[in-house]
PDB file of C-alpha atoms in Angstrom:
ATOM      1  CA  UNK W  18       0.050   0.104  -0.003  1.00 60.00           C
ATOM      2  CA  UNK W  19       1.342   3.445  -1.070  1.00 79.00           C
ATOM      3  CA  UNK W  20       2.778   5.299   2.047  1.00 84.00           C
ATOM      4  CA  UNK W  21       1.129   8.869   2.586  1.00 90.00           C
ATOM      5  CA  UNK W  22       3.587  11.158   4.020  1.00 91.00           C
ATOM      6  CA  UNK W  23       2.286  13.353   6.845  1.00 89.00           C
ATOM      7  CA  UNK W  24       3.658  17.033   6.988  1.00 85.00           C
ATOM      8  CA  UNK W  25       3.724  18.624  10.566  1.00 79.00           C
ATOM      9  CA  UNK W  26       5.733  21.569   9.671  1.00 77.00           C
ATOM     10  CA  UNK W  27       5.928  24.233   7.069  1.00 71.00           C
ATOM     11  CA  UNK W  28       9.603  24.069   7.434  1.00 76.00           C
ATOM     12  CA  UNK W  29       9.929  20.359   6.114  1.00 79.00           C
ATOM     13  CA  UNK W  30      12.440  20.636   3.352  1.00 79.00           C
ATOM     14  CA  UNK W  31      10.553  17.851   1.321  1.00 81.00           C
ATOM     15  CA  UNK W  32       7.578  20.000   0.196  1.00 80.00           C
ATOM     16  CA  UNK W  33       9.501  23.517  -0.099  1.00 75.00           C
ATOM     17  CA  UNK W  34       8.879  23.307  -3.827  1.00 77.00           C
ATOM     18  CA  UNK W  35       5.250  23.946  -3.256  1.00 79.00           C
ATOM     19  CA  UNK W  36       5.861  27.156  -1.424  1.00 72.00           C
ATOM     20  CA  UNK W  37       9.150  28.622  -1.543  1.00 59.00           C
ATOM     21  CA  UNK W  38      10.069  28.662  -5.251  1.00 60.00           C
ATOM     22  CA  UNK W  39       9.181  31.557  -7.566  1.00 62.00           C
ATOM     23  CA  UNK W  40       7.914  30.857 -10.941  1.00 66.00           C
ATOM     24  CA  UNK W  41      11.387  31.613 -12.316  1.00 65.00           C
ATOM     25  CA  UNK W  42      12.986  29.185  -9.924  1.00 62.00           C
ATOM     26  CA  UNK W  43      10.347  26.353 -10.641  1.00 63.00           C
ATOM     27  CA  UNK W  44      11.013  26.875 -14.704  1.00 64.00           C
ATOM     28  CA  UNK W  45      14.818  26.868 -13.938  1.00 62.00           C
ATOM     29  CA  UNK W  46      16.214  28.633 -16.681  1.00 51.00           C
ATOM     30  CA  UNK W  47      19.566  27.722 -16.184  1.00 44.00           C
ATOM     31  CA  UNK W  48      18.911  23.759 -16.706  1.00 52.00           C
ATOM     32  CA  UNK W  49      15.458  23.720 -18.267  1.00 55.00           C
ATOM     33  CA  UNK W  50      15.310  20.111 -18.498  1.00 62.00           C
ATOM     34  CA  UNK W  51      15.267  19.840 -14.574  1.00 72.00           C
ATOM     35  CA  UNK W  52      12.239  22.655 -14.510  1.00 85.00           C
ATOM     36  CA  UNK W  53       8.840  21.978 -13.037  1.00 87.00           C
ATOM     37  CA  UNK W  54       5.750  23.581 -12.639  1.00 90.00           C
ATOM     38  CA  UNK W  55       2.509  23.189 -10.327  1.00 88.00           C
ATOM     39  CA  UNK W  56      -0.927  22.013 -11.344  1.00 91.00           C
ATOM     40  CA  UNK W  57      -3.788  22.874  -9.127  1.00 88.00           C
ATOM     41  CA  UNK W  58      -7.023  20.932  -8.819  1.00 88.00           C
ATOM     42  CA  UNK W  59      -7.886  17.373  -9.233  1.00 92.00           C
ATOM     43  CA  UNK W  60      -9.418  17.867 -12.659  1.00 94.00           C
ATOM     44  CA  UNK W  61      -6.625  19.815 -14.197  1.00 95.00           C
ATOM     45  CA  UNK W  62      -4.045  17.050 -12.679  1.00 96.00           C
ATOM     46  CA  UNK W  63      -6.017  14.295 -14.482  1.00 97.00           C
ATOM     47  CA  UNK W  64      -5.790  16.249 -17.782  1.00 97.00           C
ATOM     48  CA  UNK W  65      -2.055  16.563 -17.603  1.00 97.00           C
ATOM     49  CA  UNK W  66      -1.456  13.017 -16.511  1.00 97.00           C
ATOM     50  CA  UNK W  67      -3.748  11.904 -19.526  1.00 97.00           C
ATOM     51  CA  UNK W  68      -1.692  14.082 -21.698  1.00 96.00           C
ATOM     52  CA  UNK W  69       1.586  12.229 -20.462  1.00 96.00           C
ATOM     53  CA  UNK W  70       2.846  15.176 -18.239  1.00 96.00           C
ATOM     54  CA  UNK W  71       5.440  13.498 -15.800  1.00 96.00           C
ATOM     55  CA  UNK W  72       4.449  13.730 -12.112  1.00 96.00           C
ATOM     56  CA  UNK W  73       6.951  14.781  -9.303  1.00 93.00           C
ATOM     57  CA  UNK W  74       5.285  15.001  -6.205  1.00 93.00           C
ATOM     58  CA  UNK W  75       1.629  15.352  -4.851  1.00 93.00           C
ATOM     59  CA  UNK W  76       0.390  17.687  -2.052  1.00 90.00           C
ATOM     60  CA  UNK W  77      -3.344  17.001  -0.825  1.00 88.00           C
ATOM     61  CA  UNK W  78      -5.500  18.050   2.124  1.00 86.00           C
ATOM     62  CA  UNK W  79      -6.105  14.944   4.150  1.00 83.00           C
ATOM     63  CA  UNK W  80      -9.736  14.729   3.740  1.00 82.00           C
ATOM     64  CA  UNK W  81      -8.966  14.286  -0.281  1.00 82.00           C
ATOM     65  CA  UNK W  82      -6.744  11.443   0.053  1.00 85.00           C
ATOM     66  CA  UNK W  83      -9.700   9.186  -0.019  1.00 84.00           C
ATOM     67  CA  UNK W  84     -12.136  11.509  -1.738  1.00 84.00           C
ATOM     68  CA  UNK W  85     -11.315  13.965  -4.716  1.00 87.00           C
ATOM     69  CA  UNK W  86      -7.843  12.688  -5.258  1.00 89.00           C
ATOM     70  CA  UNK W  87      -8.186   9.008  -4.548  1.00 92.00           C
ATOM     71  CA  UNK W  88      -7.947   8.079  -8.356  1.00 94.00           C
ATOM     72  CA  UNK W  89      -4.934  10.365  -8.814  1.00 95.00           C
ATOM     73  CA  UNK W  90      -3.073   8.825  -5.876  1.00 93.00           C
ATOM     74  CA  UNK W  91      -3.872   5.468  -7.176  1.00 94.00           C
ATOM     75  CA  UNK W  92      -2.459   6.236 -10.782  1.00 94.00           C
ATOM     76  CA  UNK W  93       0.532   7.924  -9.565  1.00 95.00           C
ATOM     77  CA  UNK W  94       3.962   5.917 -10.000  1.00 94.00           C
ATOM     78  CA  UNK W  95       5.249   4.314  -6.880  1.00 92.00           C
ATOM     79  CA  UNK W  96       8.286   6.599  -6.656  1.00 92.00           C
ATOM     80  CA  UNK W  97       6.176   9.851  -6.550  1.00 95.00           C
ATOM     81  CA  UNK W  98       5.781  10.942  -3.033  1.00 94.00           C
ATOM     82  CA  UNK W  99       2.262  11.933  -1.730  1.00 94.00           C
ATOM     83  CA  UNK W 100       2.202  14.417   1.243  1.00 92.00           C
ATOM     84  CA  UNK W 101      -0.711  15.388   3.233  1.00 89.00           C
ATOM     85  CA  UNK W 102      -1.561  17.637   6.038  1.00 81.00           C
ATOM     86  CA  UNK W 103      -4.234  19.905   7.730  1.00 79.00           C
ATOM     87  CA  UNK W 104      -5.633  22.630   5.440  1.00 78.00           C
ATOM     88  CA  UNK W 105      -4.393  25.311   7.610  1.00 77.00           C
ATOM     89  CA  UNK W 106      -0.843  24.169   7.287  1.00 75.00           C
ATOM     90  CA  UNK W 107      -0.937  23.719   3.625  1.00 73.00           C
ATOM     91  CA  UNK W 108      -2.279  27.102   3.345  1.00 74.00           C
ATOM     92  CA  UNK W 109       0.372  28.361   5.221  1.00 73.00           C
ATOM     93  CA  UNK W 110       3.024  26.503   3.217  1.00 68.00           C
ATOM     94  CA  UNK W 111       1.914  27.533  -0.126  1.00 64.00           C
ATOM     95  CA  UNK W 112       0.857  31.018   0.831  1.00 64.00           C
ATOM     96  CA  UNK W 113      -2.930  30.435  -0.253  1.00 61.00           C
ATOM     97  CA  UNK W 114      -5.901  28.410   0.566  1.00 62.00           C
ATOM     98  CA  UNK W 115      -5.823  25.563  -2.121  1.00 60.00           C
ATOM     99  CA  UNK W 116      -8.733  26.088  -4.397  1.00 57.00           C
ATOM    100  CA  UNK W 117      -9.705  22.255  -4.581  1.00 65.00           C
ATOM    101  CA  UNK W 118      -7.068  20.959  -1.860  1.00 79.00           C
ATOM    102  CA  UNK W 119      -4.752  19.333  -4.204  1.00 87.00           C
ATOM    103  CA  UNK W 120      -1.377  20.465  -5.998  1.00 88.00           C
ATOM    104  CA  UNK W 121       0.867  18.479  -8.243  1.00 92.00           C
ATOM    105  CA  UNK W 122       4.544  19.438  -9.210  1.00 92.00           C
ATOM    106  CA  UNK W 123       5.209  18.081 -12.608  1.00 93.00           C
ATOM    107  CA  UNK W 124       7.962  17.987 -14.906  1.00 93.00           C
ATOM    108  CA  UNK W 125       8.293  20.606 -17.614  1.00 92.00           C
ATOM    109  CA  UNK W 126       7.825  18.981 -21.011  1.00 92.00           C
ATOM    110  CA  UNK W 127      10.173  19.546 -23.734  1.00 91.00           C
ATOM    111  CA  UNK W 128       8.524  21.921 -26.254  1.00 91.00           C
ATOM    112  CA  UNK W 129       8.033  21.022 -30.079  1.00 94.00           C
ATOM    113  CA  UNK W 130       9.644  23.418 -32.642  1.00 93.00           C
ATOM    114  CA  UNK W 131       7.673  25.936 -34.530  1.00 93.00           C
ATOM    115  CA  UNK W 132       7.869  23.498 -37.520  1.00 93.00           C
ATOM    116  CA  UNK W 133       6.424  20.571 -35.539  1.00 96.00           C
ATOM    117  CA  UNK W 134       3.540  22.760 -34.258  1.00 96.00           C
ATOM    118  CA  UNK W 135       2.678  24.013 -37.520  1.00 94.00           C
ATOM    119  CA  UNK W 136       3.363  20.942 -39.658  1.00 94.00           C
ATOM    120  CA  UNK W 137      -0.424  19.643 -39.964  1.00 94.00           C
ATOM    121  CA  UNK W 138      -2.063  22.607 -38.538  1.00 97.00           C
ATOM    122  CA  UNK W 139      -4.580  24.652 -40.527  1.00 97.00           C
ATOM    123  CA  UNK W 140      -5.230  27.423 -37.942  1.00 98.00           C
ATOM    124  CA  UNK W 141      -2.825  28.607 -35.277  1.00 98.00           C
ATOM    125  CA  UNK W 142      -2.722  31.359 -33.068  1.00 98.00           C
ATOM    126  CA  UNK W 143       0.482  33.577 -32.309  1.00 97.00           C
ATOM    127  CA  UNK W 144       0.081  35.282 -28.728  1.00 96.00           C
ATOM    128  CA  UNK W 145       2.441  38.390 -29.029  1.00 94.00           C
ATOM    129  CA  UNK W 146       3.751  40.124 -25.943  1.00 92.00           C
ATOM    130  CA  UNK W 147       0.729  39.021 -23.704  1.00 95.00           C
ATOM    131  CA  UNK W 148       1.962  38.866 -20.248  1.00 92.00           C
ATOM    132  CA  UNK W 149      -1.458  38.496 -18.151  1.00 94.00           C
ATOM    133  CA  UNK W 150      -1.533  34.960 -16.954  1.00 94.00           C
ATOM    134  CA  UNK W 151      -5.551  35.065 -16.845  1.00 96.00           C
ATOM    135  CA  UNK W 152      -5.389  36.099 -20.329  1.00 96.00           C
ATOM    136  CA  UNK W 153      -2.838  33.269 -21.562  1.00 97.00           C
ATOM    137  CA  UNK W 154      -5.033  30.607 -19.723  1.00 97.00           C
ATOM    138  CA  UNK W 155      -8.334  31.863 -21.160  1.00 97.00           C
ATOM    139  CA  UNK W 156      -6.764  31.942 -24.595  1.00 98.00           C
ATOM    140  CA  UNK W 157      -5.667  28.433 -24.409  1.00 98.00           C
ATOM    141  CA  UNK W 158      -9.084  27.500 -23.181  1.00 98.00           C
ATOM    142  CA  UNK W 159     -10.910  28.936 -26.229  1.00 98.00           C
ATOM    143  CA  UNK W 160      -8.156  27.750 -28.642  1.00 98.00           C
ATOM    144  CA  UNK W 161      -8.886  24.012 -27.593  1.00 97.00           C
ATOM    145  CA  UNK W 162     -12.586  24.473 -27.738  1.00 96.00           C
ATOM    146  CA  UNK W 163     -12.922  26.217 -31.000  1.00 96.00           C
ATOM    147  CA  UNK W 164     -10.523  24.687 -33.210  1.00 94.00           C
ATOM    148  CA  UNK W 165      -7.106  26.101 -33.200  1.00 97.00           C
ATOM    149  CA  UNK W 166      -4.604  23.552 -33.973  1.00 97.00           C
ATOM    150  CA  UNK W 167      -1.618  25.147 -32.352  1.00 97.00           C
ATOM    151  CA  UNK W 168      -0.073  28.003 -30.318  1.00 98.00           C
ATOM    152  CA  UNK W 169       3.069  30.082 -30.774  1.00 96.00           C
ATOM    153  CA  UNK W 170       4.145  32.389 -28.062  1.00 95.00           C
ATOM    154  CA  UNK W 171       6.719  35.394 -28.332  1.00 92.00           C
ATOM    155  CA  UNK W 172       9.640  35.258 -26.138  1.00 89.00           C
ATOM    156  CA  UNK W 173       8.005  38.229 -24.085  1.00 90.00           C
ATOM    157  CA  UNK W 174       4.757  36.406 -23.443  1.00 93.00           C
ATOM    158  CA  UNK W 175       3.712  34.868 -20.211  1.00 92.00           C
ATOM    159  CA  UNK W 176       4.649  31.310 -19.598  1.00 93.00           C
ATOM    160  CA  UNK W 177       1.515  29.020 -20.397  1.00 95.00           C
ATOM    161  CA  UNK W 178       2.814  26.506 -17.491  1.00 94.00           C
ATOM    162  CA  UNK W 179       2.459  29.328 -14.901  1.00 91.00           C
ATOM    163  CA  UNK W 180       0.119  28.053 -11.866  1.00 88.00           C
ATOM    164  CA  UNK W 181      -2.623  30.542 -12.527  1.00 89.00           C
ATOM    165  CA  UNK W 182      -2.417  30.218 -16.341  1.00 94.00           C
ATOM    166  CA  UNK W 183      -2.789  26.345 -16.207  1.00 94.00           C
ATOM    167  CA  UNK W 184      -5.766  26.593 -13.692  1.00 91.00           C
ATOM    168  CA  UNK W 185      -7.565  29.258 -15.723  1.00 95.00           C
ATOM    169  CA  UNK W 186      -7.093  27.232 -18.958  1.00 96.00           C
ATOM    170  CA  UNK W 187      -8.686  24.087 -17.030  1.00 95.00           C
ATOM    171  CA  UNK W 188      -5.764  22.234 -18.347  1.00 96.00           C
ATOM    172  CA  UNK W 189      -6.132  23.189 -22.155  1.00 97.00           C
ATOM    173  CA  UNK W 190      -2.299  23.918 -22.265  1.00 97.00           C
ATOM    174  CA  UNK W 191      -1.947  20.187 -22.321  1.00 97.00           C
ATOM    175  CA  UNK W 192      -4.458  19.808 -25.015  1.00 97.00           C
ATOM    176  CA  UNK W 193      -3.151  22.033 -27.770  1.00 97.00           C
ATOM    177  CA  UNK W 194       0.316  21.737 -29.245  1.00 97.00           C
ATOM    178  CA  UNK W 195       2.394  25.057 -28.328  1.00 97.00           C
ATOM    179  CA  UNK W 196       5.804  26.206 -28.353  1.00 95.00           C
ATOM    180  CA  UNK W 197       7.632  29.518 -27.088  1.00 91.00           C
ATOM    181  CA  UNK W 198      10.858  29.877 -29.188  1.00 85.00           C
ATOM    182  CA  UNK W 199      13.778  31.869 -27.140  1.00 78.00           C
ATOM    183  CA  UNK W 200      14.281  33.689 -30.174  1.00 73.00           C
ATOM    184  CA  UNK W 201      11.903  34.710 -32.966  1.00 67.00           C
ATOM    185  CA  UNK W 202      13.115  37.594 -34.985  1.00 65.00           C
ATOM    186  CA  UNK W 203      11.242  37.085 -38.187  1.00 79.00           C
ATOM    187  CA  UNK W 204       8.057  35.838 -37.298  1.00 81.00           C
ATOM    188  CA  UNK W 205       6.026  36.642 -40.335  1.00 81.00           C
ATOM    189  CA  UNK W 206       8.716  35.142 -42.597  1.00 85.00           C
ATOM    190  CA  UNK W 207       8.764  31.979 -40.450  1.00 87.00           C
ATOM    191  CA  UNK W 208       5.087  31.547 -40.822  1.00 92.00           C
ATOM    192  CA  UNK W 209       4.881  32.368 -44.564  1.00 92.00           C
ATOM    193  CA  UNK W 210       7.581  29.823 -45.029  1.00 92.00           C
ATOM    194  CA  UNK W 211       5.508  27.256 -43.249  1.00 93.00           C
ATOM    195  CA  UNK W 212       2.744  27.974 -45.735  1.00 95.00           C
ATOM    196  CA  UNK W 213       0.519  30.299 -43.425  1.00 96.00           C
ATOM    197  CA  UNK W 214      -1.248  33.445 -44.255  1.00 96.00           C
ATOM    198  CA  UNK W 215      -0.841  36.036 -41.281  1.00 96.00           C
ATOM    199  CA  UNK W 216      -3.905  37.826 -39.696  1.00 97.00           C
ATOM    200  CA  UNK W 217      -3.255  40.620 -37.341  1.00 95.00           C
ATOM    201  CA  UNK W 218      -5.751  41.505 -35.277  1.00 95.00           C
ATOM    202  CA  UNK W 219      -5.767  45.266 -35.173  1.00 92.00           C
ATOM    203  CA  UNK W 220      -7.969  48.552 -35.414  1.00 86.00           C
ATOM    204  CA  UNK W 221      -6.334  50.429 -38.525  1.00 86.00           C
ATOM    205  CA  UNK W 222      -7.625  52.423 -41.449  1.00 84.00           C
ATOM    206  CA  UNK W 223      -7.015  49.330 -43.483  1.00 87.00           C
ATOM    207  CA  UNK W 224      -8.422  46.786 -41.469  1.00 93.00           C
ATOM    208  CA  UNK W 225     -11.113  44.403 -42.871  1.00 95.00           C
ATOM    209  CA  UNK W 226     -13.933  42.895 -41.220  1.00 95.00           C
ATOM    210  CA  UNK W 227     -13.555  39.506 -39.435  1.00 96.00           C
ATOM    211  CA  UNK W 228     -16.347  38.093 -41.250  1.00 94.00           C
ATOM    212  CA  UNK W 229     -14.819  38.845 -44.674  1.00 95.00           C
ATOM    213  CA  UNK W 230     -15.164  35.700 -46.763  1.00 94.00           C
ATOM    214  CA  UNK W 231     -11.502  35.812 -48.190  1.00 95.00           C
ATOM    215  CA  UNK W 232     -10.293  34.916 -44.678  1.00 96.00           C
ATOM    216  CA  UNK W 233     -12.538  31.880 -44.142  1.00 93.00           C
ATOM    217  CA  UNK W 234     -11.365  30.628 -47.362  1.00 94.00           C
ATOM    218  CA  UNK W 235      -7.549  30.661 -46.661  1.00 96.00           C
ATOM    219  CA  UNK W 236      -6.321  27.103 -46.145  1.00 96.00           C
ATOM    220  CA  UNK W 237      -4.001  27.917 -43.295  1.00 97.00           C
ATOM    221  CA  UNK W 238      -4.009  31.005 -41.283  1.00 97.00           C
ATOM    222  CA  UNK W 239      -1.930  32.364 -38.432  1.00 97.00           C
ATOM    223  CA  UNK W 240      -3.917  34.642 -35.831  1.00 98.00           C
ATOM    224  CA  UNK W 241      -1.894  37.175 -34.289  1.00 96.00           C
ATOM    225  CA  UNK W 242      -3.223  38.434 -30.988  1.00 96.00           C
ATOM    226  CA  UNK W 243      -1.500  41.282 -29.109  1.00 93.00           C
ATOM    227  CA  UNK W 244      -1.747  42.810 -25.805  1.00 85.00           C
ATOM    228  CA  UNK W 245      -4.972  44.980 -24.849  1.00 70.00           C
ATOM    229  CA  UNK W 246      -3.144  48.128 -24.185  1.00 68.00           C
ATOM    230  CA  UNK W 247      -0.314  48.416 -26.569  1.00 73.00           C
ATOM    231  CA  UNK W 248      -1.735  46.061 -29.239  1.00 82.00           C
ATOM    232  CA  UNK W 249       0.639  44.632 -31.953  1.00 90.00           C
ATOM    233  CA  UNK W 250       3.841  46.465 -32.831  1.00 89.00           C
ATOM    234  CA  UNK W 251       3.531  48.485 -36.247  1.00 91.00           C
ATOM    235  CA  UNK W 252       5.949  46.214 -37.703  1.00 88.00           C
ATOM    236  CA  UNK W 253       4.066  43.045 -37.294  1.00 90.00           C
ATOM    237  CA  UNK W 254       0.781  44.919 -38.634  1.00 92.00           C
ATOM    238  CA  UNK W 255       2.568  46.130 -41.798  1.00 91.00           C
ATOM    239  CA  UNK W 256       4.071  42.650 -42.683  1.00 91.00           C
ATOM    240  CA  UNK W 257       0.845  40.832 -42.103  1.00 93.00           C
ATOM    241  CA  UNK W 258      -1.228  39.640 -45.129  1.00 95.00           C
ATOM    242  CA  UNK W 259      -4.404  40.796 -43.565  1.00 96.00           C
ATOM    243  CA  UNK W 260      -5.392  43.349 -40.868  1.00 95.00           C
ATOM    244  CA  UNK W 261      -8.303  42.440 -39.280  1.00 96.00           C
ATOM    245  CA  UNK W 262     -10.970  44.033 -36.984  1.00 93.00           C
ATOM    246  CA  UNK W 263     -14.023  42.625 -35.257  1.00 92.00           C
ATOM    247  CA  UNK W 264     -17.105  44.847 -35.862  1.00 91.00           C
ATOM    248  CA  UNK W 265     -18.561  46.548 -32.559  1.00 89.00           C
ATOM    249  CA  UNK W 266     -21.386  48.565 -31.499  1.00 91.00           C
ATOM    250  CA  UNK W 267     -22.051  51.325 -29.236  1.00 90.00           C
ATOM    251  CA  UNK W 268     -18.759  53.061 -30.041  1.00 85.00           C
ATOM    252  CA  UNK W 269     -16.583  50.343 -28.415  1.00 87.00           C
ATOM    253  CA  UNK W 270     -13.288  49.778 -30.371  1.00 79.00           C
ATOM    254  CA  UNK W 271     -11.593  47.035 -28.560  1.00 81.00           C
ATOM    255  CA  UNK W 272     -12.496  43.869 -26.482  1.00 88.00           C
ATOM    256  CA  UNK W 273     -10.029  42.036 -23.807  1.00 92.00           C
ATOM    257  CA  UNK W 274      -7.644  40.113 -25.795  1.00 95.00           C
ATOM    258  CA  UNK W 275      -9.109  36.771 -24.463  1.00 95.00           C
ATOM    259  CA  UNK W 276     -12.405  37.804 -25.627  1.00 95.00           C
ATOM    260  CA  UNK W 277     -11.325  38.788 -29.062  1.00 95.00           C
ATOM    261  CA  UNK W 278      -9.500  35.615 -29.589  1.00 97.00           C
ATOM    262  CA  UNK W 279     -12.427  33.464 -28.753  1.00 97.00           C
ATOM    263  CA  UNK W 280     -14.410  35.620 -31.152  1.00 97.00           C
ATOM    264  CA  UNK W 281     -11.761  35.396 -33.905  1.00 97.00           C
ATOM    265  CA  UNK W 282     -11.410  31.597 -33.338  1.00 97.00           C
ATOM    266  CA  UNK W 283     -15.067  30.925 -33.876  1.00 96.00           C
ATOM    267  CA  UNK W 284     -15.448  32.978 -36.830  1.00 96.00           C
ATOM    268  CA  UNK W 285     -12.179  31.764 -38.716  1.00 96.00           C
ATOM    269  CA  UNK W 286     -12.709  28.279 -37.652  1.00 94.00           C
ATOM    270  CA  UNK W 287     -12.207  25.341 -40.397  1.00 90.00           C
ATOM    271  CA  UNK W 288     -15.316  23.170 -40.048  1.00 77.00           C
ATOM    272  CA  UNK W 289     -14.531  19.687 -38.923  1.00 58.00           C
ATOM    273  CA  UNK W 290     -15.966  16.391 -40.544  1.00 39.00           C
TER     274      UNK W 290
END
């Protein structure tokens, strides 16, 4: 029978990775192959395990060991430790009350290349300089739900494996292929070479409406989404094949980037058979 390890002190060195490491330390930029990230809630942990993400350790409120997390505990490899303790102790350790009482540290997967992400894709999204974790998670959730085949993030965008981004995405970061190249100097050129027409979502004098039939007819589209405040750089807009706006009412000129992404994904989807 699996051993459940009781934690009696917030100073226990065995569980410091759940509470005392920053996102940057978890990511381990010096040795990326040793990087980990934290997944919160049984539902999202199950999605990650189903996607083949490797667990490192589980931290669980005592009441969930034989409850919400029972199936997770049973499917973990024998060498993955399971820690438990009182709700107050775990909240003190992590710095917040666990939303669903269960955390799992997991090994960061090796990311595919942009060529691998795009190889069989017909619709991808490029997340350009979006730093808000909630927006990143919401964009991934919409991408998975609305037919986007892959995601590319510019180097200055937020990490999709940030704890909050993973939770907001409800595990969708494990369902859609994505990559975040550390150096991407010629984005449009790279996408064009892979057979994509680029769509810059921006409000300009030359923008065409999102429901323009030319867009839906394109066999391969890369939809580029920028920050809500500054939008996309002029250079990105000027090099795009299409500059596209979402028609709006009541004098509203923009949407939150996550909301705009969902609208664009639905309108530009490729109907599945």
